[in-house]
Amino acid sequence: MIPLGDDVPGERFPFVTYLLIGVNVLVFLYEAVLPRQELLALTNTFGMVPVRLALWRENPMELLTLFTSMYLHGGWLHLLGNMLYLWIFGNNVEDRTGHGGFFLFYTLCGVVAALVEALIGPGQTVPMIGASGAVAGVLGAYVLLFPRARVFVLVPLFFFFFTMRVPAVLMLGFWFVLQLIGGTAGLGVPMQSGGVAYWAHVGGFLAGMLLLPLFLRDRSKPLRYVYECRGRECGRFPWRTR
C-alpha cells in the first residue's frame, strides 16, 4: 500500500517537516553528482557501520554517524519513499509536538533506530544510511495520535492499480508487521552487501511510540485523535496541499 494522503487537516505550517525533506533532497542531489569512488567514500565515512560503532571509545567521532547517516540515501526510490511518508505523516505529528520538539523527536528516533540495528548486528560491515528509522518514529507517533484517521492509499495488483481509504492503525500496523517479519527472517544472516535495515525500522517505530508523550506540546489534549466528519466533508477524501 502506497500512501497518497490522509484526512487529518494540519493546524499550522509544518516548516520543520519541509525543512527535513529539503535537506534530504539537497544532500541526495550532491550524492548524485559524485563519481562512484567518492560516493562510496562518502557513505563509508558518514554512514553508520555497526562494527565501527562498537569501537566508539577508541574513535568517538563514530558516534556522529548516528546523525549523519539519516541524511544519506542509496537511490531515488529510497529517497522518495522516505520523503513521501514524512510528507504525509510528519505535519500532523509536528502539530502536536511543536516545531523544535518535532526536530528533536525525529532526530532521537533516528538515533535509536540506528542503535537498534547496530545492537542486532554488531558485526555488520556495511554502512547503514537513510531516514527511514527517523521516519518510522514519526509513523509510530502518528498511529498513537490518529489511529482512526483515514489514509488514502494506492494498491498495486499485478498490472492494475486501485485506490482505497484505510484506517491509519491498519495501514501502519501492517507496515510494522512487515518490518518485524523481514527483520526476524534475516536474523543470523550476515549482510555482505546492501539490503533493508528492518530492525532500524522496528526500533524507530517503537521509539516513536515510547518517546511521543515526552514531546506532546499540549498535554491537556487527549493522546488519541477522533476524526470528526462534518457536512460535505463526509464520505469523500478532502484533498489538501502540504
PDB file of C-alpha atoms in Angstrom:
ATOM      1  CA  MET A   1       0.000   0.000   0.000  1.00  0.00           C
ATOM      2  CA  ILE A   2       1.486   3.302  -1.136  1.00  0.00           C
ATOM      3  CA  PRO A   3       0.141   6.245   0.909  1.00  0.00           C
ATOM      4  CA  LEU A   4      -1.064   9.285  -1.021  1.00  0.00           C
ATOM      5  CA  GLY A   5      -2.569  11.393   1.755  1.00  0.00           C
ATOM      6  CA  ASP A   6      -4.672  11.416   4.897  1.00  0.00           C
ATOM      7  CA  ASP A   7      -7.784  13.154   6.174  1.00  0.00           C
ATOM      8  CA  VAL A   8      -6.235  14.923   9.176  1.00  0.00           C
ATOM      9  CA  PRO A   9      -6.044  18.669   8.448  1.00  0.00           C
ATOM     10  CA  GLY A  10      -2.894  20.454   9.557  1.00  0.00           C
ATOM     11  CA  GLU A  11      -3.186  23.194  12.164  1.00  0.00           C
ATOM     12  CA  ARG A  12      -0.081  25.193  11.215  1.00  0.00           C
ATOM     13  CA  PHE A  13       2.600  25.306   8.539  1.00  0.00           C
ATOM     14  CA  PRO A  14       4.931  22.320   9.107  1.00  0.00           C
ATOM     15  CA  PHE A  15       8.166  24.090   8.206  1.00  0.00           C
ATOM     16  CA  VAL A  16      10.398  21.589  10.061  1.00  0.00           C
ATOM     17  CA  THR A  17       8.909  18.715   8.080  1.00  0.00           C
ATOM     18  CA  TYR A  18       9.519  20.632   4.851  1.00  0.00           C
ATOM     19  CA  LEU A  19      12.995  21.628   6.010  1.00  0.00           C
ATOM     20  CA  LEU A  20      13.919  17.999   6.680  1.00  0.00           C
ATOM     21  CA  ILE A  21      12.615  16.992   3.251  1.00  0.00           C
ATOM     22  CA  GLY A  22      14.569  19.817   1.626  1.00  0.00           C
ATOM     23  CA  VAL A  23      17.832  18.932   3.372  1.00  0.00           C
ATOM     24  CA  ASN A  24      17.488  15.252   2.449  1.00  0.00           C
ATOM     25  CA  VAL A  25      16.824  16.143  -1.190  1.00  0.00           C
ATOM     26  CA  LEU A  26      19.776  18.555  -1.359  1.00  0.00           C
ATOM     27  CA  VAL A  27      22.149  16.010   0.173  1.00  0.00           C
ATOM     28  CA  PHE A  28      20.970  13.382  -2.284  1.00  0.00           C
ATOM     29  CA  LEU A  29      21.466  15.752  -5.230  1.00  0.00           C
ATOM     30  CA  TYR A  30      25.030  16.213  -4.006  1.00  0.00           C
ATOM     31  CA  GLU A  31      25.436  12.436  -3.843  1.00  0.00           C
ATOM     32  CA  ALA A  32      24.074  12.084  -7.371  1.00  0.00           C
ATOM     33  CA  VAL A  33      26.842  14.193  -8.944  1.00  0.00           C
ATOM     34  CA  LEU A  34      29.725  12.465  -7.163  1.00  0.00           C
ATOM     35  CA  PRO A  35      31.903   9.939  -9.016  1.00  0.00           C
ATOM     36  CA  ARG A  36      31.357   6.400  -7.805  1.00  0.00           C
ATOM     37  CA  GLN A  37      34.521   6.160  -5.732  1.00  0.00           C
ATOM     38  CA  GLU A  38      33.843   9.457  -3.989  1.00  0.00           C
ATOM     39  CA  LEU A  39      30.252   8.398  -3.308  1.00  0.00           C
ATOM     40  CA  LEU A  40      31.443   5.148  -1.753  1.00  0.00           C
ATOM     41  CA  ALA A  41      33.916   7.088   0.395  1.00  0.00           C
ATOM     42  CA  LEU A  42      31.147   9.463   1.489  1.00  0.00           C
ATOM     43  CA  THR A  43      28.767   6.696   2.551  1.00  0.00           C
ATOM     44  CA  ASN A  44      31.556   4.776   4.240  1.00  0.00           C
ATOM     45  CA  THR A  45      32.596   7.861   6.212  1.00  0.00           C
ATOM     46  CA  PHE A  46      29.188   9.249   7.182  1.00  0.00           C
ATOM     47  CA  GLY A  47      27.104   6.058   7.123  1.00  0.00           C
ATOM     48  CA  MET A  48      26.661   4.130  10.374  1.00  0.00           C
ATOM     49  CA  VAL A  49      28.821   0.974  10.312  1.00  0.00           C
ATOM     50  CA  PRO A  50      27.893  -1.255  13.296  1.00  0.00           C
ATOM     51  CA  VAL A  51      31.299  -2.906  13.609  1.00  0.00           C
ATOM     52  CA  ARG A  52      32.966   0.515  13.800  1.00  0.00           C
ATOM     53  CA  LEU A  53      30.323   1.984  16.100  1.00  0.00           C
ATOM     54  CA  ALA A  54      31.072  -0.783  18.603  1.00  0.00           C
ATOM     55  CA  LEU A  55      34.581   0.694  18.898  1.00  0.00           C
ATOM     56  CA  TRP A  56      33.373   4.221  19.623  1.00  0.00           C
ATOM     57  CA  ARG A  57      35.537   4.507  22.739  1.00  0.00           C
ATOM     58  CA  GLU A  58      38.605   4.330  20.516  1.00  0.00           C
ATOM     59  CA  ASN A  59      37.121   6.727  17.977  1.00  0.00           C
ATOM     60  CA  PRO A  60      34.317   8.862  19.473  1.00  0.00           C
ATOM     61  CA  MET A  61      33.773  10.504  16.066  1.00  0.00           C
ATOM     62  CA  GLU A  62      31.936   7.332  15.014  1.00  0.00           C
ATOM     63  CA  LEU A  63      29.038   8.485  17.208  1.00  0.00           C
ATOM     64  CA  LEU A  64      28.402  11.301  14.725  1.00  0.00           C
ATOM     65  CA  THR A  65      27.398   8.736  12.121  1.00  0.00           C
ATOM     66  CA  LEU A  66      24.256   8.086  14.186  1.00  0.00           C
ATOM     67  CA  PHE A  67      23.154  11.538  12.991  1.00  0.00           C
ATOM     68  CA  THR A  68      24.801  11.920   9.591  1.00  0.00           C
ATOM     69  CA  SER A  69      23.637   8.522   8.322  1.00  0.00           C
ATOM     70  CA  MET A  70      19.979   9.577   8.403  1.00  0.00           C
ATOM     71  CA  TYR A  71      20.577  12.254   5.744  1.00  0.00           C
ATOM     72  CA  LEU A  72      22.125   9.930   3.148  1.00  0.00           C
ATOM     73  CA  HIS A  73      20.175   7.748   0.722  1.00  0.00           C
ATOM     74  CA  GLY A  74      21.042   4.908  -1.602  1.00  0.00           C
ATOM     75  CA  GLY A  75      18.923   5.849  -4.609  1.00  0.00           C
ATOM     76  CA  TRP A  76      15.931   7.797  -5.885  1.00  0.00           C
ATOM     77  CA  LEU A  77      13.393   5.200  -4.760  1.00  0.00           C
ATOM     78  CA  HIS A  78      14.969   5.066  -1.307  1.00  0.00           C
ATOM     79  CA  LEU A  79      14.761   8.856  -1.005  1.00  0.00           C
ATOM     80  CA  LEU A  80      11.277   9.264  -2.485  1.00  0.00           C
ATOM     81  CA  GLY A  81       9.799   6.501  -0.328  1.00  0.00           C
ATOM     82  CA  ASN A  82      11.097   8.024   2.897  1.00  0.00           C
ATOM     83  CA  MET A  83      10.165  11.576   1.946  1.00  0.00           C
ATOM     84  CA  LEU A  84       6.664  10.538   0.860  1.00  0.00           C
ATOM     85  CA  TYR A  85       5.942   9.040   4.283  1.00  0.00           C
ATOM     86  CA  LEU A  86       7.481  12.056   6.036  1.00  0.00           C
ATOM     87  CA  TRP A  87       5.444  14.487   3.913  1.00  0.00           C
ATOM     88  CA  ILE A  88       2.129  12.717   4.595  1.00  0.00           C
ATOM     89  CA  PHE A  89       2.510  11.918   8.287  1.00  0.00           C
ATOM     90  CA  GLY A  90       5.097  14.395   9.561  1.00  0.00           C
ATOM     91  CA  ASN A  91       2.976  17.548   9.518  1.00  0.00           C
ATOM     92  CA  ASN A  92       0.348  16.190  11.929  1.00  0.00           C
ATOM     93  CA  VAL A  93       2.950  14.939  14.395  1.00  0.00           C
ATOM     94  CA  GLU A  94       4.707  18.311  14.150  1.00  0.00           C
ATOM     95  CA  ASP A  95       1.374  19.951  15.037  1.00  0.00           C
ATOM     96  CA  ARG A  96       1.254  18.053  18.314  1.00  0.00           C
ATOM     97  CA  THR A  97       4.930  18.321  19.282  1.00  0.00           C
ATOM     98  CA  GLY A  98       5.765  21.828  18.128  1.00  0.00           C
ATOM     99  CA  HIS A  99       8.453  22.707  15.620  1.00  0.00           C
ATOM    100  CA  GLY A 100      11.517  22.407  17.843  1.00  0.00           C
ATOM    101  CA  GLY A 101      10.124  19.389  19.629  1.00  0.00           C
ATOM    102  CA  PHE A 102       9.447  17.657  16.335  1.00  0.00           C
ATOM    103  CA  PHE A 103      13.019  18.121  15.136  1.00  0.00           C
ATOM    104  CA  LEU A 104      14.387  16.707  18.399  1.00  0.00           C
ATOM    105  CA  PHE A 105      11.843  13.874  18.360  1.00  0.00           C
ATOM    106  CA  TYR A 106      12.686  12.983  14.742  1.00  0.00           C
ATOM    107  CA  THR A 107      16.418  13.026  15.464  1.00  0.00           C
ATOM    108  CA  LEU A 108      16.147  10.879  18.598  1.00  0.00           C
ATOM    109  CA  CYS A 109      14.032   8.311  16.770  1.00  0.00           C
ATOM    110  CA  GLY A 110      16.658   8.124  14.037  1.00  0.00           C
ATOM    111  CA  VAL A 111      19.439   7.648  16.576  1.00  0.00           C
ATOM    112  CA  VAL A 112      17.533   4.931  18.452  1.00  0.00           C
ATOM    113  CA  ALA A 113      16.776   3.184  15.142  1.00  0.00           C
ATOM    114  CA  ALA A 114      20.464   3.126  14.214  1.00  0.00           C
ATOM    115  CA  LEU A 115      21.428   1.847  17.676  1.00  0.00           C
ATOM    116  CA  VAL A 116      18.888  -0.979  17.465  1.00  0.00           C
ATOM    117  CA  GLU A 117      20.264  -2.040  14.079  1.00  0.00           C
ATOM    118  CA  ALA A 118      23.811  -1.943  15.492  1.00  0.00           C
ATOM    119  CA  LEU A 119      22.807  -3.997  18.534  1.00  0.00           C
ATOM    120  CA  ILE A 120      21.070  -6.644  16.430  1.00  0.00           C
ATOM    121  CA  GLY A 121      24.011  -6.964  14.036  1.00  0.00           C
ATOM    122  CA  PRO A 122      27.118  -5.621  15.782  1.00  0.00           C
ATOM    123  CA  GLY A 123      29.435  -7.339  13.315  1.00  0.00           C
ATOM    124  CA  GLN A 124      27.919  -5.774  10.190  1.00  0.00           C
ATOM    125  CA  THR A 125      30.475  -4.022   7.991  1.00  0.00           C
ATOM    126  CA  VAL A 126      28.002  -2.476   5.526  1.00  0.00           C
ATOM    127  CA  PRO A 127      27.187   1.225   6.136  1.00  0.00           C
ATOM    128  CA  MET A 128      23.572   1.891   7.097  1.00  0.00           C
ATOM    129  CA  ILE A 129      22.124   5.037   5.536  1.00  0.00           C
ATOM    130  CA  GLY A 130      18.681   6.572   5.174  1.00  0.00           C
ATOM    131  CA  ALA A 131      15.999   8.496   7.038  1.00  0.00           C
ATOM    132  CA  SER A 132      13.692   5.510   7.387  1.00  0.00           C
ATOM    133  CA  GLY A 133      14.478   4.924  11.064  1.00  0.00           C
ATOM    134  CA  ALA A 134      13.549   8.511  11.945  1.00  0.00           C
ATOM    135  CA  VAL A 135      10.512   8.402   9.652  1.00  0.00           C
ATOM    136  CA  ALA A 136       9.442   5.145  11.310  1.00  0.00           C
ATOM    137  CA  GLY A 137       9.408   7.054  14.604  1.00  0.00           C
ATOM    138  CA  VAL A 138       7.016   9.560  13.039  1.00  0.00           C
ATOM    139  CA  LEU A 139       4.785   6.669  11.966  1.00  0.00           C
ATOM    140  CA  GLY A 140       4.801   5.251  15.483  1.00  0.00           C
ATOM    141  CA  ALA A 141       3.734   8.610  16.884  1.00  0.00           C
ATOM    142  CA  TYR A 142       1.064   9.071  14.212  1.00  0.00           C
ATOM    143  CA  VAL A 143      -0.593   5.728  14.904  1.00  0.00           C
ATOM    144  CA  LEU A 144      -0.905   6.685  18.575  1.00  0.00           C
ATOM    145  CA  LEU A 145      -2.205  10.169  17.864  1.00  0.00           C
ATOM    146  CA  PHE A 146      -4.527   9.434  14.950  1.00  0.00           C
ATOM    147  CA  PRO A 147      -5.398   5.723  14.902  1.00  0.00           C
ATOM    148  CA  ARG A 148      -8.817   6.349  13.343  1.00  0.00           C
ATOM    149  CA  ALA A 149      -7.596   8.730  10.656  1.00  0.00           C
ATOM    150  CA  ARG A 150      -8.162   7.550   7.096  1.00  0.00           C
ATOM    151  CA  VAL A 151      -5.138   7.106   4.858  1.00  0.00           C
ATOM    152  CA  PHE A 152      -5.693   7.286   1.109  1.00  0.00           C
ATOM    153  CA  VAL A 153      -3.530   4.556  -0.458  1.00  0.00           C
ATOM    154  CA  LEU A 154      -2.623   3.264  -3.901  1.00  0.00           C
ATOM    155  CA  VAL A 155      -2.651  -0.535  -4.104  1.00  0.00           C
ATOM    156  CA  PRO A 156      -0.823  -2.218  -6.999  1.00  0.00           C
ATOM    157  CA  LEU A 157      -2.210  -5.609  -8.036  1.00  0.00           C
ATOM    158  CA  PHE A 158      -0.204  -7.173 -10.848  1.00  0.00           C
ATOM    159  CA  PHE A 159      -0.680  -4.713 -13.740  1.00  0.00           C
ATOM    160  CA  PHE A 160      -3.637  -2.928 -12.158  1.00  0.00           C
ATOM    161  CA  PHE A 161      -3.807  -0.131  -9.604  1.00  0.00           C
ATOM    162  CA  PHE A 162      -6.691   0.886  -7.404  1.00  0.00           C
ATOM    163  CA  THR A 163      -7.151   3.302  -4.528  1.00  0.00           C
ATOM    164  CA  MET A 164      -8.837   2.912  -1.185  1.00  0.00           C
ATOM    165  CA  ARG A 165      -9.071   4.517   2.239  1.00  0.00           C
ATOM    166  CA  VAL A 166      -7.927   2.518   5.246  1.00  0.00           C
ATOM    167  CA  PRO A 167      -7.641   3.354   8.960  1.00  0.00           C
ATOM    168  CA  ALA A 168      -4.173   4.549   9.914  1.00  0.00           C
ATOM    169  CA  VAL A 169      -3.868   1.881  12.594  1.00  0.00           C
ATOM    170  CA  LEU A 170      -4.451  -0.818   9.958  1.00  0.00           C
ATOM    171  CA  MET A 171      -2.136   0.599   7.303  1.00  0.00           C
ATOM    172  CA  LEU A 172       0.736   1.465   9.649  1.00  0.00           C
ATOM    173  CA  GLY A 173       0.217  -1.665  11.745  1.00  0.00           C
ATOM    174  CA  PHE A 174       0.528  -3.759   8.579  1.00  0.00           C
ATOM    175  CA  TRP A 175       3.708  -1.861   7.677  1.00  0.00           C
ATOM    176  CA  PHE A 176       5.183  -2.548  11.128  1.00  0.00           C
ATOM    177  CA  VAL A 177       4.384  -6.266  10.951  1.00  0.00           C
ATOM    178  CA  LEU A 178       6.134  -6.480   7.570  1.00  0.00           C
ATOM    179  CA  GLN A 179       9.255  -4.889   9.063  1.00  0.00           C
ATOM    180  CA  LEU A 180       9.158  -7.290  12.012  1.00  0.00           C
ATOM    181  CA  ILE A 181       8.834 -10.284   9.696  1.00  0.00           C
ATOM    182  CA  GLY A 182      11.652  -9.050   7.479  1.00  0.00           C
ATOM    183  CA  GLY A 183      13.940  -8.449  10.434  1.00  0.00           C
ATOM    184  CA  THR A 184      13.196 -11.816  12.026  1.00  0.00           C
ATOM    185  CA  ALA A 185      13.819 -13.630   8.746  1.00  0.00           C
ATOM    186  CA  GLY A 186      17.249 -12.021   8.471  1.00  0.00           C
ATOM    187  CA  LEU A 187      18.460 -12.885  11.973  1.00  0.00           C
ATOM    188  CA  GLY A 188      21.768 -14.720  11.869  1.00  0.00           C
ATOM    189  CA  VAL A 189      22.319 -13.958   8.195  1.00  0.00           C
ATOM    190  CA  PRO A 190      25.465 -11.836   7.724  1.00  0.00           C
ATOM    191  CA  MET A 191      24.907  -8.881   5.395  1.00  0.00           C
ATOM    192  CA  GLN A 192      27.755  -8.641   2.906  1.00  0.00           C
ATOM    193  CA  SER A 193      26.050  -6.218   0.547  1.00  0.00           C
ATOM    194  CA  GLY A 194      23.241  -3.673   0.572  1.00  0.00           C
ATOM    195  CA  GLY A 195      19.822  -4.553   1.944  1.00  0.00           C
ATOM    196  CA  VAL A 196      16.973  -3.280   4.099  1.00  0.00           C
ATOM    197  CA  ALA A 197      17.678  -2.405   7.732  1.00  0.00           C
ATOM    198  CA  TYR A 198      14.420  -3.853   9.030  1.00  0.00           C
ATOM    199  CA  TRP A 199      15.401  -3.656  12.681  1.00  0.00           C
ATOM    200  CA  ALA A 200      16.111   0.048  12.328  1.00  0.00           C
ATOM    201  CA  HIS A 201      12.505   0.428  11.138  1.00  0.00           C
ATOM    202  CA  VAL A 202      11.202  -1.612  14.063  1.00  0.00           C
ATOM    203  CA  GLY A 203      13.351   0.274  16.561  1.00  0.00           C
ATOM    204  CA  GLY A 204      12.387   3.673  15.164  1.00  0.00           C
ATOM    205  CA  PHE A 205       8.672   2.850  15.193  1.00  0.00           C
ATOM    206  CA  LEU A 206       8.722   1.685  18.809  1.00  0.00           C
ATOM    207  CA  ALA A 207      10.894   4.643  19.811  1.00  0.00           C
ATOM    208  CA  GLY A 208       8.318   6.981  18.303  1.00  0.00           C
ATOM    209  CA  MET A 209       5.539   5.407  20.360  1.00  0.00           C
ATOM    210  CA  LEU A 210       7.554   5.496  23.578  1.00  0.00           C
ATOM    211  CA  LEU A 211       9.008   8.998  23.160  1.00  0.00           C
ATOM    212  CA  LEU A 212       5.855  10.747  21.957  1.00  0.00           C
ATOM    213  CA  PRO A 213       4.378  11.506  25.428  1.00  0.00           C
ATOM    214  CA  LEU A 214       7.579  13.382  26.308  1.00  0.00           C
ATOM    215  CA  PHE A 215       7.190  15.729  23.341  1.00  0.00           C
ATOM    216  CA  LEU A 216       3.469  16.474  23.271  1.00  0.00           C
ATOM    217  CA  ARG A 217       3.111  20.251  23.163  1.00  0.00           C
ATOM    218  CA  ASP A 218      -0.391  20.451  24.631  1.00  0.00           C
ATOM    219  CA  ARG A 219      -0.707  17.805  27.320  1.00  0.00           C
ATOM    220  CA  SER A 220      -4.281  18.848  28.052  1.00  0.00           C
ATOM    221  CA  LYS A 221      -5.417  17.265  24.781  1.00  0.00           C
ATOM    222  CA  PRO A 222      -6.119  13.531  24.758  1.00  0.00           C
ATOM    223  CA  LEU A 223      -3.413  11.403  23.166  1.00  0.00           C
ATOM    224  CA  ARG A 224      -5.822   9.875  20.664  1.00  0.00           C
ATOM    225  CA  TYR A 225      -7.455  11.893  17.939  1.00  0.00           C
ATOM    226  CA  VAL A 226     -11.010  11.157  16.853  1.00  0.00           C
ATOM    227  CA  TYR A 227     -11.721  12.390  13.343  1.00  0.00           C
ATOM    228  CA  GLU A 228     -14.942  14.383  13.176  1.00  0.00           C
ATOM    229  CA  CYS A 229     -16.842  14.102   9.917  1.00  0.00           C
ATOM    230  CA  ARG A 230     -18.819  17.233   9.219  1.00  0.00           C
ATOM    231  CA  GLY A 231     -21.223  18.157   6.470  1.00  0.00           C
ATOM    232  CA  ARG A 232     -19.960  17.827   2.933  1.00  0.00           C
ATOM    233  CA  GLU A 233     -16.596  16.515   4.118  1.00  0.00           C
ATOM    234  CA  CYS A 234     -18.274  13.188   4.919  1.00  0.00           C
ATOM    235  CA  GLY A 235     -17.809  10.328   2.530  1.00  0.00           C
ATOM    236  CA  ARG A 236     -15.096  11.860   0.406  1.00  0.00           C
ATOM    237  CA  PHE A 237     -11.374  12.354   0.653  1.00  0.00           C
ATOM    238  CA  PRO A 238     -10.570  16.002   1.453  1.00  0.00           C
ATOM    239  CA  TRP A 239      -7.514  16.775  -0.685  1.00  0.00           C
ATOM    240  CA  ARG A 240      -5.112  19.198   0.948  1.00  0.00           C
ATOM    241  CA  THR A 241      -1.783  20.547  -0.268  1.00  0.00           C
ATOM    242  CA  ARG A 242       1.178  20.343   2.089  1.00  0.00           C
TER     243      ARG A 242
END
